[in-house]
């Protein structure tokens, strides 16, 4: 699956050479690939960068494959299921990348498989370095394709957990905004942590509501300000300013609000710094943003998926299409 980044209408399927053994030690047979909003933005020409000196980019960053070749001592063997980590450290590593925390990179010169500067996993054969391959528990099977989005939420919750260490904190209720796949994954991880989970979305009924209620979480159709309870954690997944502001009004004193959605509106039109300031100062609140995921988050996500109900996870996959041009 390739595209000429920056040029709408160039996405397609084409023959490319097999990946070079010098690129990375593990050779993998691609089994499944998740597509998300980032892939749509790349296909629309809004985003993405090809590798240096090349015109086309192989897209795909939500991978799953079966190891075909693995050198002795790599920790992997043929037949293992693996997912490839997306980000790679910047070439002249910043202090965060040098310390192995490339998800917290201090520069914008990192590479991301299938997104910026590095070919992705959208091919029948791909290669990955053992250090950037995550083993998938065999019982998970093709549901391992959900690992990349799960890793992003594992990081969000890991950051909430770490921030909550600063002082007294009640692990009581949490609110997730939106009920798409990212929100549902945030809800799953909150349930697994023992939170009383609430999800707010505009849809009155349908699969989103069913998936939320199947987790034992409370589903609210409408505005977050009307959910009737205050919460200790908000995970904002919509990237909509109005939704974020409504949810923030439900954040308890000492609460933590995590932003994972990206707002596209003009900043000048969509900010209320005075209210934000008064709540954060007078109520000891924390507002933070998070993106990408480090190695430990991928491993946490694999554990989270392995303990989730497989039939619930299958409900997150809306449709399947073959790799054809
Ligand atoms: Zn860096």
PDB file of C-alpha atoms and ligand atoms in Angstrom:
ATOM      1  CA  UNK A   1       0.000   0.000   0.000  1.00  0.00           C
ATOM      2  CA  UNK A   2       1.803   3.107  -1.179  1.00  0.00           C
ATOM      3  CA  UNK A   3       1.159   6.802  -1.600  1.00  0.00           C
ATOM      4  CA  UNK A   4       3.034   9.848  -2.841  1.00  0.00           C
ATOM      5  CA  UNK A   5       2.872  11.968   0.323  1.00  0.00           C
ATOM      6  CA  UNK A   6       1.375  15.386  -0.213  1.00  0.00           C
ATOM      7  CA  UNK A   7      -0.476  14.312  -3.387  1.00  0.00           C
ATOM      8  CA  UNK A   8      -4.138  13.378  -3.029  1.00  0.00           C
ATOM      9  CA  UNK A   9      -5.336  10.468  -5.178  1.00  0.00           C
ATOM     10  CA  UNK A  10      -1.983   8.669  -5.372  1.00  0.00           C
ATOM     11  CA  UNK A  11      -2.742   5.901  -2.855  1.00  0.00           C
ATOM     12  CA  UNK A  12      -2.757   2.402  -4.332  1.00  0.00           C
ATOM     13  CA  UNK A  13      -1.343  -1.115  -4.260  1.00  0.00           C
ATOM     14  CA  UNK A  14       1.817  -1.845  -6.248  1.00  0.00           C
ATOM     15  CA  UNK A  15       4.634  -4.377  -6.475  1.00  0.00           C
ATOM     16  CA  UNK A  16       7.756  -3.385  -4.586  1.00  0.00           C
ATOM     17  CA  UNK A  17      10.962  -5.384  -3.955  1.00  0.00           C
ATOM     18  CA  UNK A  18      11.099  -7.576  -0.870  1.00  0.00           C
ATOM     19  CA  UNK A  19      12.614  -5.722   2.095  1.00  0.00           C
ATOM     20  CA  UNK A  20      16.397  -5.909   2.300  1.00  0.00           C
ATOM     21  CA  UNK A  21      17.837  -8.227   4.957  1.00  0.00           C
ATOM     22  CA  UNK A  22      20.206  -5.419   5.901  1.00  0.00           C
ATOM     23  CA  UNK A  23      17.269  -3.239   6.925  1.00  0.00           C
ATOM     24  CA  UNK A  24      16.280  -5.335   9.945  1.00  0.00           C
ATOM     25  CA  UNK A  25      16.785  -8.886  11.213  1.00  0.00           C
ATOM     26  CA  UNK A  26      13.214 -10.165  11.476  1.00  0.00           C
ATOM     27  CA  UNK A  27      11.360 -11.023   8.263  1.00  0.00           C
ATOM     28  CA  UNK A  28       7.606 -10.983   8.825  1.00  0.00           C
ATOM     29  CA  UNK A  29       4.579 -12.066   6.773  1.00  0.00           C
ATOM     30  CA  UNK A  30       1.984  -9.335   7.056  1.00  0.00           C
ATOM     31  CA  UNK A  31      -1.328 -10.744   8.345  1.00  0.00           C
ATOM     32  CA  UNK A  32      -3.462  -7.709   9.072  1.00  0.00           C
ATOM     33  CA  UNK A  33      -3.219  -3.958   9.173  1.00  0.00           C
ATOM     34  CA  UNK A  34      -5.411  -1.436  10.939  1.00  0.00           C
ATOM     35  CA  UNK A  35      -6.316   1.813   9.184  1.00  0.00           C
ATOM     36  CA  UNK A  36      -7.016   4.982  11.167  1.00  0.00           C
ATOM     37  CA  UNK A  37      -7.514   8.699  10.678  1.00  0.00           C
ATOM     38  CA  UNK A  38      -3.783   9.246  10.193  1.00  0.00           C
ATOM     39  CA  UNK A  39      -3.835   6.923   7.157  1.00  0.00           C
ATOM     40  CA  UNK A  40      -6.791   8.858   5.736  1.00  0.00           C
ATOM     41  CA  UNK A  41      -4.919  12.136   6.216  1.00  0.00           C
ATOM     42  CA  UNK A  42      -1.872  10.696   4.432  1.00  0.00           C
ATOM     43  CA  UNK A  43      -4.052   9.404   1.562  1.00  0.00           C
ATOM     44  CA  UNK A  44      -5.678  12.836   1.323  1.00  0.00           C
ATOM     45  CA  UNK A  45      -2.253  14.428   0.915  1.00  0.00           C
ATOM     46  CA  UNK A  46      -2.401  16.289   4.220  1.00  0.00           C
ATOM     47  CA  UNK A  47       0.370  14.451   6.000  1.00  0.00           C
ATOM     48  CA  UNK A  48       3.306  12.047   5.603  1.00  0.00           C
ATOM     49  CA  UNK A  49       6.925  12.127   4.387  1.00  0.00           C
ATOM     50  CA  UNK A  50       8.638   9.520   2.165  1.00  0.00           C
ATOM     51  CA  UNK A  51      12.029   8.051   3.054  1.00  0.00           C
ATOM     52  CA  UNK A  52      14.965  10.223   1.971  1.00  0.00           C
ATOM     53  CA  UNK A  53      15.528  10.046  -1.798  1.00  0.00           C
ATOM     54  CA  UNK A  54      12.246   8.207  -2.538  1.00  0.00           C
ATOM     55  CA  UNK A  55       8.983   9.418  -4.014  1.00  0.00           C
ATOM     56  CA  UNK A  56       6.519   6.914  -2.563  1.00  0.00           C
ATOM     57  CA  UNK A  57       5.867   5.894   1.033  1.00  0.00           C
ATOM     58  CA  UNK A  58       4.617   2.430   2.023  1.00  0.00           C
ATOM     59  CA  UNK A  59       1.897   3.294   4.516  1.00  0.00           C
ATOM     60  CA  UNK A  60       0.491   1.301   7.426  1.00  0.00           C
ATOM     61  CA  UNK A  61       1.440   1.615  11.090  1.00  0.00           C
ATOM     62  CA  UNK A  62      -1.086  -0.647  12.883  1.00  0.00           C
ATOM     63  CA  UNK A  63       0.578  -3.937  12.054  1.00  0.00           C
ATOM     64  CA  UNK A  64       0.331  -7.637  12.785  1.00  0.00           C
ATOM     65  CA  UNK A  65       2.442 -10.378  11.256  1.00  0.00           C
ATOM     66  CA  UNK A  66       3.965 -13.820  11.590  1.00  0.00           C
ATOM     67  CA  UNK A  67       7.747 -14.148  11.874  1.00  0.00           C
ATOM     68  CA  UNK A  68       9.250 -16.014   8.882  1.00  0.00           C
ATOM     69  CA  UNK A  69      12.948 -15.536   9.644  1.00  0.00           C
ATOM     70  CA  UNK A  70      14.600 -14.678  12.952  1.00  0.00           C
ATOM     71  CA  UNK A  71      18.299 -14.937  13.783  1.00  0.00           C
ATOM     72  CA  UNK A  72      19.357 -17.056  16.765  1.00  0.00           C
ATOM     73  CA  UNK A  73      19.478 -15.002  19.951  1.00  0.00           C
ATOM     74  CA  UNK A  74      16.934 -12.456  18.690  1.00  0.00           C
ATOM     75  CA  UNK A  75      14.308 -13.659  21.147  1.00  0.00           C
ATOM     76  CA  UNK A  76      11.965 -14.503  18.272  1.00  0.00           C
ATOM     77  CA  UNK A  77      11.352 -17.666  16.254  1.00  0.00           C
ATOM     78  CA  UNK A  78       9.480 -18.471  13.027  1.00  0.00           C
ATOM     79  CA  UNK A  79       5.754 -18.690  13.696  1.00  0.00           C
ATOM     80  CA  UNK A  80       5.727 -16.031  16.430  1.00  0.00           C
ATOM     81  CA  UNK A  81       3.127 -13.285  16.068  1.00  0.00           C
ATOM     82  CA  UNK A  82       4.590  -9.787  16.271  1.00  0.00           C
ATOM     83  CA  UNK A  83       3.604  -6.162  15.953  1.00  0.00           C
ATOM     84  CA  UNK A  84       6.110  -3.550  14.816  1.00  0.00           C
ATOM     85  CA  UNK A  85       6.630  -0.443  16.940  1.00  0.00           C
ATOM     86  CA  UNK A  86       5.958   2.733  14.961  1.00  0.00           C
ATOM     87  CA  UNK A  87       8.484   5.347  16.104  1.00  0.00           C
ATOM     88  CA  UNK A  88      12.284   5.257  15.840  1.00  0.00           C
ATOM     89  CA  UNK A  89      14.678   7.609  17.645  1.00  0.00           C
ATOM     90  CA  UNK A  90      15.926  10.698  15.839  1.00  0.00           C
ATOM     91  CA  UNK A  91      19.226  10.059  13.997  1.00  0.00           C
ATOM     92  CA  UNK A  92      21.234  12.294  16.329  1.00  0.00           C
ATOM     93  CA  UNK A  93      19.385  11.284  19.448  1.00  0.00           C
ATOM     94  CA  UNK A  94      17.979  13.942  21.715  1.00  0.00           C
ATOM     95  CA  UNK A  95      18.335  13.294  25.478  1.00  0.00           C
ATOM     96  CA  UNK A  96      14.934  11.532  25.615  1.00  0.00           C
ATOM     97  CA  UNK A  97      15.680   9.264  22.637  1.00  0.00           C
ATOM     98  CA  UNK A  98      19.186   8.548  23.932  1.00  0.00           C
ATOM     99  CA  UNK A  99      17.588   7.343  27.158  1.00  0.00           C
ATOM    100  CA  UNK A 100      15.226   4.980  25.294  1.00  0.00           C
ATOM    101  CA  UNK A 101      12.163   7.209  25.724  1.00  0.00           C
ATOM    102  CA  UNK A 102      11.710   8.058  22.050  1.00  0.00           C
ATOM    103  CA  UNK A 103       7.972   8.534  22.556  1.00  0.00           C
ATOM    104  CA  UNK A 104       8.996  11.674  24.485  1.00  0.00           C
ATOM    105  CA  UNK A 105      11.365  12.884  21.697  1.00  0.00           C
ATOM    106  CA  UNK A 106      12.482  16.496  22.109  1.00  0.00           C
ATOM    107  CA  UNK A 107      12.870  17.120  18.360  1.00  0.00           C
ATOM    108  CA  UNK A 108      10.655  16.575  15.326  1.00  0.00           C
ATOM    109  CA  UNK A 109      13.277  14.569  13.441  1.00  0.00           C
ATOM    110  CA  UNK A 110      12.235  11.087  14.632  1.00  0.00           C
ATOM    111  CA  UNK A 111      10.985   8.571  12.071  1.00  0.00           C
ATOM    112  CA  UNK A 112       7.645   6.768  12.177  1.00  0.00           C
ATOM    113  CA  UNK A 113       6.982   3.614  10.132  1.00  0.00           C
ATOM    114  CA  UNK A 114       4.333   4.345   7.513  1.00  0.00           C
ATOM    115  CA  UNK A 115       4.031   8.014   8.459  1.00  0.00           C
ATOM    116  CA  UNK A 116       7.254  10.016   8.354  1.00  0.00           C
ATOM    117  CA  UNK A 117      10.622   9.120   6.811  1.00  0.00           C
ATOM    118  CA  UNK A 118      10.253   5.331   7.137  1.00  0.00           C
ATOM    119  CA  UNK A 119       8.290   2.776   5.123  1.00  0.00           C
ATOM    120  CA  UNK A 120       5.370   1.263   6.964  1.00  0.00           C
ATOM    121  CA  UNK A 121       3.994  -2.206   7.453  1.00  0.00           C
ATOM    122  CA  UNK A 122       1.405  -2.203   4.659  1.00  0.00           C
ATOM    123  CA  UNK A 123       3.023  -4.967   2.612  1.00  0.00           C
ATOM    124  CA  UNK A 124       2.928  -8.767   2.302  1.00  0.00           C
ATOM    125  CA  UNK A 125       6.490  -8.997   3.683  1.00  0.00           C
ATOM    126  CA  UNK A 126       8.080  -6.521   6.051  1.00  0.00           C
ATOM    127  CA  UNK A 127      11.115  -6.378   8.256  1.00  0.00           C
ATOM    128  CA  UNK A 128      11.551  -5.057  11.772  1.00  0.00           C
ATOM    129  CA  UNK A 129      14.422  -4.878  14.256  1.00  0.00           C
ATOM    130  CA  UNK A 130      13.960  -7.267  17.240  1.00  0.00           C
ATOM    131  CA  UNK A 131      14.170  -4.292  19.637  1.00  0.00           C
ATOM    132  CA  UNK A 132      11.167  -2.728  17.870  1.00  0.00           C
ATOM    133  CA  UNK A 133       9.066  -5.908  17.616  1.00  0.00           C
ATOM    134  CA  UNK A 134       6.483  -6.696  20.283  1.00  0.00           C
ATOM    135  CA  UNK A 135       5.542 -10.347  20.813  1.00  0.00           C
ATOM    136  CA  UNK A 136       1.800 -11.038  20.736  1.00  0.00           C
ATOM    137  CA  UNK A 137       0.386 -13.675  23.100  1.00  0.00           C
ATOM    138  CA  UNK A 138      -0.587 -16.569  20.814  1.00  0.00           C
ATOM    139  CA  UNK A 139      -4.140 -16.710  22.196  1.00  0.00           C
ATOM    140  CA  UNK A 140      -4.790 -13.188  20.916  1.00  0.00           C
ATOM    141  CA  UNK A 141      -4.333 -14.181  17.252  1.00  0.00           C
ATOM    142  CA  UNK A 142      -5.433 -11.583  14.721  1.00  0.00           C
ATOM    143  CA  UNK A 143      -6.765  -9.308  17.482  1.00  0.00           C
ATOM    144  CA  UNK A 144      -3.102  -8.351  17.938  1.00  0.00           C
ATOM    145  CA  UNK A 145      -3.762  -5.842  15.152  1.00  0.00           C
ATOM    146  CA  UNK A 146      -5.380  -3.677  17.873  1.00  0.00           C
ATOM    147  CA  UNK A 147      -2.060  -3.328  19.711  1.00  0.00           C
ATOM    148  CA  UNK A 148      -0.927  -0.029  18.184  1.00  0.00           C
ATOM    149  CA  UNK A 149      -4.049   1.953  19.119  1.00  0.00           C
ATOM    150  CA  UNK A 150      -4.084   0.200  22.514  1.00  0.00           C
ATOM    151  CA  UNK A 151      -0.467   1.290  23.124  1.00  0.00           C
ATOM    152  CA  UNK A 152      -1.426   4.948  22.746  1.00  0.00           C
ATOM    153  CA  UNK A 153      -4.076   4.590  25.478  1.00  0.00           C
ATOM    154  CA  UNK A 154      -1.769   2.474  27.639  1.00  0.00           C
ATOM    155  CA  UNK A 155       0.605   5.440  27.604  1.00  0.00           C
ATOM    156  CA  UNK A 156      -2.214   7.868  28.426  1.00  0.00           C
ATOM    157  CA  UNK A 157      -3.241   5.815  31.462  1.00  0.00           C
ATOM    158  CA  UNK A 158       0.383   5.209  32.481  1.00  0.00           C
ATOM    159  CA  UNK A 159       0.877   8.986  32.516  1.00  0.00           C
ATOM    160  CA  UNK A 160      -2.316   9.455  34.565  1.00  0.00           C
ATOM    161  CA  UNK A 161      -1.042   6.858  37.049  1.00  0.00           C
ATOM    162  CA  UNK A 162       2.311   8.613  37.358  1.00  0.00           C
ATOM    163  CA  UNK A 163       0.802  12.084  37.739  1.00  0.00           C
ATOM    164  CA  UNK A 164      -1.594  10.727  40.375  1.00  0.00           C
ATOM    165  CA  UNK A 165       1.407   9.961  42.605  1.00  0.00           C
ATOM    166  CA  UNK A 166       1.948  13.683  43.291  1.00  0.00           C
ATOM    167  CA  UNK A 167      -0.557  13.848  46.209  1.00  0.00           C
ATOM    168  CA  UNK A 168      -3.775  12.330  47.525  1.00  0.00           C
ATOM    169  CA  UNK A 169      -5.702  10.916  44.605  1.00  0.00           C
ATOM    170  CA  UNK A 170      -8.981   9.024  44.441  1.00  0.00           C
ATOM    171  CA  UNK A 171      -9.097   6.286  41.798  1.00  0.00           C
ATOM    172  CA  UNK A 172     -12.849   6.595  41.648  1.00  0.00           C
ATOM    173  CA  UNK A 173     -14.560   7.641  38.446  1.00  0.00           C
ATOM    174  CA  UNK A 174     -13.280   8.432  34.993  1.00  0.00           C
ATOM    175  CA  UNK A 175     -14.909   9.926  31.916  1.00  0.00           C
ATOM    176  CA  UNK A 176     -13.968   9.211  28.308  1.00  0.00           C
ATOM    177  CA  UNK A 177     -15.197  11.579  25.604  1.00  0.00           C
ATOM    178  CA  UNK A 178     -16.325  10.031  22.326  1.00  0.00           C
ATOM    179  CA  UNK A 179     -17.040   6.351  21.746  1.00  0.00           C
ATOM    180  CA  UNK A 180     -14.944   5.490  18.689  1.00  0.00           C
ATOM    181  CA  UNK A 181     -12.230   2.821  18.799  1.00  0.00           C
ATOM    182  CA  UNK A 182      -9.718   5.011  20.671  1.00  0.00           C
ATOM    183  CA  UNK A 183     -12.320   5.991  23.271  1.00  0.00           C
ATOM    184  CA  UNK A 184     -13.460   2.391  23.679  1.00  0.00           C
ATOM    185  CA  UNK A 185      -9.858   1.323  24.240  1.00  0.00           C
ATOM    186  CA  UNK A 186      -9.490   4.091  26.856  1.00  0.00           C
ATOM    187  CA  UNK A 187     -12.639   2.787  28.541  1.00  0.00           C
ATOM    188  CA  UNK A 188     -11.384  -0.817  28.522  1.00  0.00           C
ATOM    189  CA  UNK A 189      -8.109   0.166  30.203  1.00  0.00           C
ATOM    190  CA  UNK A 190      -9.982   2.263  32.786  1.00  0.00           C
ATOM    191  CA  UNK A 191     -12.257  -0.673  33.644  1.00  0.00           C
ATOM    192  CA  UNK A 192      -9.194  -2.897  33.984  1.00  0.00           C
ATOM    193  CA  UNK A 193      -7.753  -0.368  36.486  1.00  0.00           C
ATOM    194  CA  UNK A 194     -10.892  -0.554  38.596  1.00  0.00           C
ATOM    195  CA  UNK A 195     -12.379   2.845  37.732  1.00  0.00           C
ATOM    196  CA  UNK A 196     -16.122   3.393  37.497  1.00  0.00           C
ATOM    197  CA  UNK A 197     -16.094   4.321  33.819  1.00  0.00           C
ATOM    198  CA  UNK A 198     -18.364   6.786  32.028  1.00  0.00           C
ATOM    199  CA  UNK A 199     -18.390   7.428  28.268  1.00  0.00           C
ATOM    200  CA  UNK A 200     -20.124  10.327  26.547  1.00  0.00           C
ATOM    201  CA  UNK A 201     -20.931  10.404  22.828  1.00  0.00           C
ATOM    202  CA  UNK A 202     -23.602  11.904  20.601  1.00  0.00           C
ATOM    203  CA  UNK A 203     -25.020   8.580  19.299  1.00  0.00           C
ATOM    204  CA  UNK A 204     -28.217   7.603  21.127  1.00  0.00           C
ATOM    205  CA  UNK A 205     -27.911   3.875  20.420  1.00  0.00           C
ATOM    206  CA  UNK A 206     -25.951   1.413  18.333  1.00  0.00           C
ATOM    207  CA  UNK A 207     -22.731  -0.579  18.513  1.00  0.00           C
ATOM    208  CA  UNK A 208     -20.806   2.135  20.400  1.00  0.00           C
ATOM    209  CA  UNK A 209     -23.331   2.162  23.212  1.00  0.00           C
ATOM    210  CA  UNK A 210     -23.448  -1.649  23.273  1.00  0.00           C
ATOM    211  CA  UNK A 211     -19.647  -1.943  23.469  1.00  0.00           C
ATOM    212  CA  UNK A 212     -19.497   0.557  26.358  1.00  0.00           C
ATOM    213  CA  UNK A 213     -22.252  -1.219  28.288  1.00  0.00           C
ATOM    214  CA  UNK A 214     -20.681  -4.629  27.614  1.00  0.00           C
ATOM    215  CA  UNK A 215     -17.675  -3.384  29.623  1.00  0.00           C
ATOM    216  CA  UNK A 216     -19.929  -2.555  32.561  1.00  0.00           C
ATOM    217  CA  UNK A 217     -19.358   1.154  31.931  1.00  0.00           C
ATOM    218  CA  UNK A 218     -22.032   3.877  31.877  1.00  0.00           C
ATOM    219  CA  UNK A 219     -22.929   5.330  28.472  1.00  0.00           C
ATOM    220  CA  UNK A 220     -24.250   8.889  28.209  1.00  0.00           C
ATOM    221  CA  UNK A 221     -25.701  10.287  24.974  1.00  0.00           C
ATOM    222  CA  UNK A 222     -25.365  14.063  24.826  1.00  0.00           C
ATOM    223  CA  UNK A 223     -23.198  16.684  26.521  1.00  0.00           C
ATOM    224  CA  UNK A 224     -20.504  15.716  29.042  1.00  0.00           C
ATOM    225  CA  UNK A 225     -21.644  18.427  31.441  1.00  0.00           C
ATOM    226  CA  UNK A 226     -24.950  16.548  31.867  1.00  0.00           C
ATOM    227  CA  UNK A 227     -23.583  13.164  32.989  1.00  0.00           C
ATOM    228  CA  UNK A 228     -24.683  13.836  36.572  1.00  0.00           C
ATOM    229  CA  UNK A 229     -21.437  12.940  38.364  1.00  0.00           C
ATOM    230  CA  UNK A 230     -17.979  14.468  38.832  1.00  0.00           C
ATOM    231  CA  UNK A 231     -14.936  12.444  37.816  1.00  0.00           C
ATOM    232  CA  UNK A 232     -11.322  12.066  38.945  1.00  0.00           C
ATOM    233  CA  UNK A 233      -9.958  11.480  35.443  1.00  0.00           C
ATOM    234  CA  UNK A 234     -10.996  12.671  31.980  1.00  0.00           C
ATOM    235  CA  UNK A 235      -9.536  11.046  28.863  1.00  0.00           C
ATOM    236  CA  UNK A 236     -10.441  13.397  25.990  1.00  0.00           C
ATOM    237  CA  UNK A 237     -10.425  11.538  22.666  1.00  0.00           C
ATOM    238  CA  UNK A 238     -12.503  13.710  20.314  1.00  0.00           C
ATOM    239  CA  UNK A 239     -10.210  16.680  19.676  1.00  0.00           C
ATOM    240  CA  UNK A 240     -13.268  18.959  19.851  1.00  0.00           C
ATOM    241  CA  UNK A 241     -12.860  22.062  22.011  1.00  0.00           C
ATOM    242  CA  UNK A 242     -16.497  22.224  23.075  1.00  0.00           C
ATOM    243  CA  UNK A 243     -16.462  18.572  24.158  1.00  0.00           C
ATOM    244  CA  UNK A 244     -13.212  19.051  26.077  1.00  0.00           C
ATOM    245  CA  UNK A 245     -14.554  22.121  27.887  1.00  0.00           C
ATOM    246  CA  UNK A 246     -17.774  20.335  28.867  1.00  0.00           C
ATOM    247  CA  UNK A 247     -15.830  17.360  30.179  1.00  0.00           C
ATOM    248  CA  UNK A 248     -13.454  19.631  32.121  1.00  0.00           C
ATOM    249  CA  UNK A 249     -16.451  21.037  33.996  1.00  0.00           C
ATOM    250  CA  UNK A 250     -16.999  17.539  35.417  1.00  0.00           C
ATOM    251  CA  UNK A 251     -13.399  17.199  36.663  1.00  0.00           C
ATOM    252  CA  UNK A 252     -13.199  16.986  40.473  1.00  0.00           C
ATOM    253  CA  UNK A 253     -10.717  18.947  42.578  1.00  0.00           C
ATOM    254  CA  UNK A 254      -7.320  17.288  42.284  1.00  0.00           C
ATOM    255  CA  UNK A 255      -8.454  15.679  39.037  1.00  0.00           C
ATOM    256  CA  UNK A 256      -6.333  14.806  36.001  1.00  0.00           C
ATOM    257  CA  UNK A 257      -7.392  15.486  32.427  1.00  0.00           C
ATOM    258  CA  UNK A 258      -5.563  13.843  29.544  1.00  0.00           C
ATOM    259  CA  UNK A 259      -5.833  15.113  25.962  1.00  0.00           C
ATOM    260  CA  UNK A 260      -5.334  12.533  23.191  1.00  0.00           C
ATOM    261  CA  UNK A 261      -7.421  14.129  20.420  1.00  0.00           C
ATOM    262  CA  UNK A 262      -5.944  16.832  18.206  1.00  0.00           C
ATOM    263  CA  UNK A 263      -7.926  20.047  17.710  1.00  0.00           C
ATOM    264  CA  UNK A 264      -8.013  21.498  14.223  1.00  0.00           C
ATOM    265  CA  UNK A 265      -9.851  24.744  14.910  1.00  0.00           C
ATOM    266  CA  UNK A 266      -8.060  28.068  14.927  1.00  0.00           C
ATOM    267  CA  UNK A 267      -6.555  28.576  18.419  1.00  0.00           C
ATOM    268  CA  UNK A 268      -7.747  32.182  18.423  1.00  0.00           C
ATOM    269  CA  UNK A 269     -11.367  31.048  18.093  1.00  0.00           C
ATOM    270  CA  UNK A 270     -11.280  28.275  20.600  1.00  0.00           C
ATOM    271  CA  UNK A 271      -9.624  29.104  23.903  1.00  0.00           C
ATOM    272  CA  UNK A 272     -10.854  30.142  27.305  1.00  0.00           C
ATOM    273  CA  UNK A 273      -7.636  30.672  29.199  1.00  0.00           C
ATOM    274  CA  UNK A 274      -9.231  32.437  32.170  1.00  0.00           C
ATOM    275  CA  UNK A 275     -11.588  29.567  33.046  1.00  0.00           C
ATOM    276  CA  UNK A 276      -8.817  27.079  32.421  1.00  0.00           C
ATOM    277  CA  UNK A 277      -6.470  28.980  34.725  1.00  0.00           C
ATOM    278  CA  UNK A 278      -8.999  29.388  37.542  1.00  0.00           C
ATOM    279  CA  UNK A 279      -9.928  25.702  37.562  1.00  0.00           C
ATOM    280  CA  UNK A 280      -6.392  24.432  37.340  1.00  0.00           C
ATOM    281  CA  UNK A 281      -5.020  26.722  40.081  1.00  0.00           C
ATOM    282  CA  UNK A 282      -7.919  26.801  42.529  1.00  0.00           C
ATOM    283  CA  UNK A 283      -8.708  23.090  42.158  1.00  0.00           C
ATOM    284  CA  UNK A 284      -5.190  21.604  41.892  1.00  0.00           C
ATOM    285  CA  UNK A 285      -5.998  20.147  38.500  1.00  0.00           C
ATOM    286  CA  UNK A 286      -3.610  18.785  35.900  1.00  0.00           C
ATOM    287  CA  UNK A 287      -4.182  19.038  32.149  1.00  0.00           C
ATOM    288  CA  UNK A 288      -1.707  17.203  29.958  1.00  0.00           C
ATOM    289  CA  UNK A 289      -1.320  15.967  26.402  1.00  0.00           C
ATOM    290  CA  UNK A 290       0.085  12.658  25.204  1.00  0.00           C
ATOM    291  CA  UNK A 291       1.026  11.113  21.870  1.00  0.00           C
ATOM    292  CA  UNK A 292       2.694   7.914  20.668  1.00  0.00           C
ATOM    293  CA  UNK A 293       3.873   5.189  23.062  1.00  0.00           C
ATOM    294  CA  UNK A 294       7.136   3.902  24.517  1.00  0.00           C
ATOM    295  CA  UNK A 295       8.269   0.284  24.633  1.00  0.00           C
ATOM    296  CA  UNK A 296       6.743  -0.353  28.080  1.00  0.00           C
ATOM    297  CA  UNK A 297       3.364   0.915  26.868  1.00  0.00           C
ATOM    298  CA  UNK A 298       3.352  -1.550  23.979  1.00  0.00           C
ATOM    299  CA  UNK A 299       4.013  -4.324  26.483  1.00  0.00           C
ATOM    300  CA  UNK A 300       1.333  -3.014  28.863  1.00  0.00           C
ATOM    301  CA  UNK A 301      -1.098  -2.890  25.924  1.00  0.00           C
ATOM    302  CA  UNK A 302      -0.314  -6.514  24.963  1.00  0.00           C
ATOM    303  CA  UNK A 303      -1.156  -7.558  28.534  1.00  0.00           C
ATOM    304  CA  UNK A 304      -4.349  -5.473  28.502  1.00  0.00           C
ATOM    305  CA  UNK A 305      -5.549  -7.057  25.242  1.00  0.00           C
ATOM    306  CA  UNK A 306      -4.630 -10.548  26.448  1.00  0.00           C
ATOM    307  CA  UNK A 307      -6.880 -10.140  29.509  1.00  0.00           C
ATOM    308  CA  UNK A 308      -9.793  -8.547  27.604  1.00  0.00           C
ATOM    309  CA  UNK A 309     -12.787 -10.504  26.280  1.00  0.00           C
ATOM    310  CA  UNK A 310     -11.873 -11.537  22.687  1.00  0.00           C
ATOM    311  CA  UNK A 311     -15.451 -11.208  21.466  1.00  0.00           C
ATOM    312  CA  UNK A 312     -15.557  -7.629  22.789  1.00  0.00           C
ATOM    313  CA  UNK A 313     -12.272  -6.818  21.014  1.00  0.00           C
ATOM    314  CA  UNK A 314     -13.645  -8.260  17.753  1.00  0.00           C
ATOM    315  CA  UNK A 315     -16.454  -5.702  18.007  1.00  0.00           C
ATOM    316  CA  UNK A 316     -13.905  -2.907  17.485  1.00  0.00           C
ATOM    317  CA  UNK A 317     -13.138  -4.127  13.948  1.00  0.00           C
ATOM    318  CA  UNK A 318     -15.770  -2.603  11.705  1.00  0.00           C
ATOM    319  CA  UNK A 319     -14.931  -4.254   8.373  1.00  0.00           C
ATOM    320  CA  UNK A 320     -12.244  -6.228   6.578  1.00  0.00           C
ATOM    321  CA  UNK A 321     -10.957  -5.637   3.064  1.00  0.00           C
ATOM    322  CA  UNK A 322      -8.348  -7.571   1.060  1.00  0.00           C
ATOM    323  CA  UNK A 323      -5.071  -6.061  -0.122  1.00  0.00           C
ATOM    324  CA  UNK A 324      -5.968  -5.367  -3.761  1.00  0.00           C
ATOM    325  CA  UNK A 325      -5.407  -2.489  -6.118  1.00  0.00           C
TER     326      UNK A 325
HETATM  327 ZN1  LIG B   1      14.533  12.447  20.121  1.00  0.00          ZN
END
